[in-house]
mmCIF file of C-alpha atoms in Angstrom:
data_model
loop_
_atom_site.group_PDB
_atom_site.id
_atom_site.type_symbol
_atom_site.label_atom_id
_atom_site.label_comp_id
_atom_site.label_asym_id
_atom_site.label_seq_id
_atom_site.Cartn_x
_atom_site.Cartn_y
_atom_site.Cartn_z
ATOM 1 C CA MET A 19 57.847 154.893 -54.587
ATOM 2 C CA THR A 20 59.913 152.977 -52.068
ATOM 3 C CA LYS A 21 62.829 154.832 -50.586
ATOM 4 C CA LYS A 22 66.231 153.190 -50.268
ATOM 5 C CA ILE A 23 68.001 153.369 -46.934
ATOM 6 C CA ALA A 24 71.734 153.126 -46.286
ATOM 7 C CA VAL A 25 72.525 151.791 -42.807
ATOM 8 C CA LEU A 26 75.949 152.564 -41.332
ATOM 9 C CA VAL A 27 77.089 149.736 -39.057
ATOM 10 C CA VAL A 28 79.956 150.650 -36.733
ATOM 11 C CA ASN A 29 82.293 147.945 -35.471
ATOM 12 C CA PRO A 30 81.399 146.812 -32.862
ATOM 13 C CA VAL A 31 77.719 147.615 -33.316
ATOM 14 C CA ASN A 32 74.986 147.459 -30.713
ATOM 15 C CA GLY A 33 72.962 144.552 -32.101
ATOM 16 C CA PHE A 34 69.812 145.521 -30.203
ATOM 17 C CA GLY A 35 69.811 148.957 -31.799
ATOM 18 C CA LEU A 36 70.760 147.756 -35.287
ATOM 19 C CA PHE A 37 68.125 145.040 -35.375
ATOM 20 C CA GLN A 38 65.354 147.423 -34.279
ATOM 21 C CA TYR A 39 65.968 149.461 -37.421
ATOM 22 C CA LEU A 40 66.363 146.448 -39.709
ATOM 23 C CA GLU A 41 63.260 144.696 -38.358
ATOM 24 C CA ALA A 42 61.181 147.854 -38.766
ATOM 25 C CA PHE A 43 62.429 148.324 -42.328
ATOM 26 C CA TYR A 44 61.860 144.678 -43.216
ATOM 27 C CA GLU A 45 58.363 144.558 -41.677
ATOM 28 C CA ASN A 46 57.415 147.725 -43.559
ATOM 29 C CA LYS A 47 58.884 146.494 -46.848
ATOM 30 C CA LEU A 48 61.471 149.283 -46.982
ATOM 31 C CA VAL A 49 64.611 148.642 -49.025
ATOM 32 C CA PHE A 50 67.884 148.924 -47.121
ATOM 33 C CA LYS A 51 71.546 148.088 -47.511
ATOM 34 C CA THR A 52 74.069 147.805 -44.683
ATOM 35 C CA PHE A 53 77.541 149.380 -44.841
ATOM 36 C CA ALA A 54 80.287 148.529 -42.353
ATOM 37 C CA VAL A 55 82.214 151.460 -40.971
ATOM 38 C CA ALA A 56 85.305 149.294 -41.205
ATOM 39 C CA GLU A 57 87.813 148.008 -43.721
ATOM 40 C CA THR A 58 85.838 144.801 -44.353
ATOM 41 C CA VAL A 59 82.200 143.712 -44.326
ATOM 42 C CA ASN A 60 82.849 141.573 -41.248
ATOM 43 C CA VAL A 61 81.779 143.254 -38.014
ATOM 44 C CA LYS A 62 80.701 142.141 -34.561
ATOM 45 C CA THR A 63 78.094 143.220 -32.087
ATOM 46 C CA ASN A 64 79.100 144.550 -28.662
ATOM 47 C CA SER A 65 78.324 141.053 -27.363
ATOM 48 C CA GLY A 66 80.605 139.379 -29.916
ATOM 49 C CA VAL A 67 78.083 138.069 -32.479
ATOM 50 C CA ALA A 68 79.694 138.060 -35.935
ATOM 51 C CA LEU A 69 77.795 139.845 -38.719
ATOM 52 C CA THR A 70 78.446 140.378 -42.404
ATOM 53 C CA THR A 71 77.218 143.640 -43.913
ATOM 54 C CA ASP A 72 76.317 144.175 -47.563
ATOM 55 C CA ASP A 73 79.259 146.482 -48.227
ATOM 56 C CA VAL A 74 81.719 148.929 -46.635
ATOM 57 C CA VAL A 75 81.291 152.664 -46.147
ATOM 58 C CA SER A 76 84.055 153.518 -48.624
ATOM 59 C CA ASN A 77 81.853 152.076 -51.374
ATOM 60 C CA LEU A 78 78.933 154.261 -50.275
ATOM 61 C CA LYS A 79 80.996 157.438 -50.501
ATOM 62 C CA GLY A 80 80.203 159.108 -53.814
ATOM 63 C CA ARG A 81 77.060 156.988 -54.230
ATOM 64 C CA GLU A 82 74.912 158.837 -51.697
ATOM 65 C CA GLY A 83 72.546 159.765 -54.535
ATOM 66 C CA ASP A 84 71.538 156.098 -54.799
ATOM 67 C CA PHE A 85 69.837 156.329 -51.398
ATOM 68 C CA ASP A 86 67.101 158.449 -49.874
ATOM 69 C CA ALA A 87 67.978 158.109 -46.190
ATOM 70 C CA LEU A 88 70.854 157.250 -43.874
ATOM 71 C CA VAL A 89 70.757 155.469 -40.517
ATOM 72 C CA PHE A 90 73.690 155.411 -38.091
ATOM 73 C CA ALA A 91 73.576 152.214 -36.013
ATOM 74 C CA CYS A 92 75.633 152.896 -32.928
ATOM 75 C CA GLY A 93 77.728 150.550 -30.837
ATOM 76 C CA ASP A 94 80.975 151.348 -29.085
ATOM 77 C CA ALA A 95 81.225 154.207 -31.539
ATOM 78 C CA MET A 96 82.883 156.915 -29.451
ATOM 79 C CA PRO A 97 85.793 154.963 -27.937
ATOM 80 C CA VAL A 98 86.455 153.162 -31.210
ATOM 81 C CA PHE A 99 86.063 156.371 -33.241
ATOM 82 C CA SER A 100 88.391 158.335 -30.980
ATOM 83 C CA GLN A 101 91.056 155.630 -31.308
ATOM 84 C CA ASN A 102 90.628 155.417 -35.082
ATOM 85 C CA ALA A 103 89.510 158.897 -36.167
ATOM 86 C CA ASP A 104 92.343 159.063 -38.685
ATOM 87 C CA LYS A 105 91.321 155.825 -40.441
ATOM 88 C CA GLN A 106 89.971 156.241 -43.948
ATOM 89 C CA TYR A 107 86.722 154.439 -43.126
ATOM 90 C CA ASN A 108 85.944 156.987 -40.391
ATOM 91 C CA ARG A 109 86.755 159.893 -42.695
ATOM 92 C CA ASP A 110 84.488 158.261 -45.308
ATOM 93 C CA MET A 111 81.731 157.842 -42.705
ATOM 94 C CA LEU A 112 81.813 161.543 -41.838
ATOM 95 C CA ALA A 113 81.836 162.506 -45.525
ATOM 96 C CA VAL A 114 78.828 160.260 -46.180
ATOM 97 C CA ILE A 115 76.917 161.677 -43.209
ATOM 98 C CA ARG A 116 77.730 165.203 -44.410
ATOM 99 C CA ALA A 117 76.584 164.430 -47.970
ATOM 100 C CA PHE A 118 73.221 163.039 -46.811
ATOM 101 C CA GLY A 119 72.659 165.944 -44.439
ATOM 102 C CA GLU A 120 73.629 168.617 -46.934
ATOM 103 C CA ALA A 121 71.274 167.044 -49.487
ATOM 104 C CA GLY A 122 68.417 167.391 -46.975
ATOM 105 C CA LYS A 123 67.860 163.646 -46.855
ATOM 106 C CA THR A 124 66.503 161.855 -43.798
ATOM 107 C CA VAL A 125 69.324 161.049 -41.366
ATOM 108 C CA ALA A 126 68.641 158.977 -38.245
ATOM 109 C CA GLY A 127 70.559 157.386 -35.407
ATOM 110 C CA HIS A 128 70.845 156.776 -31.700
ATOM 111 C CA CYS A 129 73.282 157.131 -28.812
ATOM 112 C CA VAL A 130 76.345 159.000 -30.176
ATOM 113 C CA ALA A 131 74.793 159.450 -33.616
ATOM 114 C CA ALA A 132 73.910 163.037 -32.748
ATOM 115 C CA LEU A 133 77.554 163.709 -31.885
ATOM 116 C CA MET A 134 78.672 162.195 -35.205
ATOM 117 C CA PHE A 135 76.076 164.344 -36.979
ATOM 118 C CA ASP A 136 77.450 167.350 -35.086
ATOM 119 C CA ILE A 137 81.060 166.502 -36.031
ATOM 120 C CA ALA A 138 79.988 166.046 -39.661
ATOM 121 C CA GLY A 139 78.453 169.528 -39.579
ATOM 122 C CA ILE A 140 74.809 168.650 -40.239
ATOM 123 C CA ALA A 141 73.289 169.227 -36.782
ATOM 124 C CA ALA A 142 73.996 172.929 -36.255
ATOM 125 C CA GLY A 143 71.108 174.551 -34.393
ATOM 126 C CA LYS A 144 69.063 171.333 -34.392
ATOM 127 C CA ARG A 145 67.633 169.707 -31.292
ATOM 128 C CA VAL A 146 69.035 166.219 -30.725
ATOM 129 C CA ALA A 147 68.601 163.307 -28.348
ATOM 130 C CA LEU A 148 71.834 161.585 -27.403
ATOM 131 C CA HIS A 149 73.447 159.503 -24.699
ATOM 132 C CA PRO A 150 73.545 161.588 -21.487
ATOM 133 C CA PHE A 151 77.293 160.992 -21.073
ATOM 134 C CA ILE A 152 78.110 162.901 -24.246
ATOM 135 C CA LYS A 153 75.733 165.864 -23.986
ATOM 136 C CA THR A 154 78.571 168.247 -23.217
ATOM 137 C CA ALA A 155 80.587 167.088 -26.247
ATOM 138 C CA VAL A 156 78.273 168.482 -28.914
ATOM 139 C CA GLN A 157 79.347 171.856 -30.254
ATOM 140 C CA SER A 158 76.663 173.169 -32.602
ATOM 141 C CA ALA A 159 73.625 170.953 -31.986
ATOM 142 C CA ILE A 160 71.198 171.549 -29.142
ATOM 143 C CA PRO A 161 71.323 168.553 -26.772
ATOM 144 C CA THR A 162 68.091 167.541 -25.032
ATOM 145 C CA ASP A 163 67.039 165.067 -22.351
ATOM 146 C CA GLU A 164 64.283 163.708 -24.599
ATOM 147 C CA LYS A 165 64.070 159.984 -25.392
ATOM 148 C CA SER A 166 64.031 160.893 -29.068
ATOM 149 C CA CYS A 167 63.967 164.060 -31.071
ATOM 150 C CA ILE A 168 62.972 164.903 -34.620
ATOM 151 C CA ASP A 169 64.172 168.219 -35.986
ATOM 152 C CA GLY A 170 63.601 168.607 -39.704
ATOM 153 C CA ASN A 171 65.347 165.762 -41.502
ATOM 154 C CA LEU A 172 67.291 164.690 -38.379
ATOM 155 C CA PHE A 173 65.939 161.811 -36.247
ATOM 156 C CA THR A 174 67.851 160.994 -33.051
ATOM 157 C CA ALA A 175 67.247 158.740 -30.052
ATOM 158 C CA GLN A 176 69.008 158.800 -26.696
ATOM 159 C CA ASN A 177 70.080 155.141 -26.849
ATOM 160 C CA GLU A 178 69.042 151.700 -28.088
ATOM 161 C CA ASN A 179 66.320 151.539 -25.424
ATOM 162 C CA THR A 180 64.564 154.629 -26.824
ATOM 163 C CA ILE A 181 64.760 153.984 -30.578
ATOM 164 C CA TRP A 182 61.184 152.694 -30.456
ATOM 165 C CA THR A 183 59.969 156.219 -29.604
ATOM 166 C CA MET A 184 61.023 157.541 -33.024
ATOM 167 C CA ILE A 185 60.568 154.443 -35.233
ATOM 168 C CA PRO A 186 56.892 155.161 -36.123
ATOM 169 C CA GLN A 187 57.707 158.690 -37.342
ATOM 170 C CA LEU A 188 60.824 157.471 -39.144
ATOM 171 C CA ILE A 189 58.864 154.734 -40.944
ATOM 172 C CA GLU A 190 56.128 157.222 -41.883
ATOM 173 C CA THR A 191 58.727 159.610 -43.318
ATOM 174 C CA LEU A 192 60.417 156.820 -45.264
ATOM 175 C CA ARG A 193 57.091 155.663 -46.714
ATOM 176 C CA ASN A 194 56.270 159.084 -48.146
#
């Protein structure tokens, strides 16, 4: 049975990171749908390339049961999140992350994903890989210096340049 993956796409998103996930899913015939963490499906990469996602995160909220896994594709997530934490789409994003984590589903991401997982309350006591600049910001997760880290259902990579170190294990998990 093929698992369905929901991919959260922040605005702006790091295209290099996002496309590593999407290429791996496509090449391995895994079903995925992209959701903008924004008010519209129109997002951009950090370098300004315009993208259109399949849907927005508010339409994923409450439909988490339709998917087996969640991927957080990072970009300029922390500065943009901190400036817009009160926006409904960011509250929806955290609720969606929490729902996937509490259901024990596979949750993956890179860069500040581990911090978002920590804020959402699903990383308590779990080892995580995250951008070195934000190691001190996590409260309940256990930050590491590893390129990637897998702890139970949580898959994290330090940044877009280290996603490749966890992709094989992530694909294997999503195939089973």
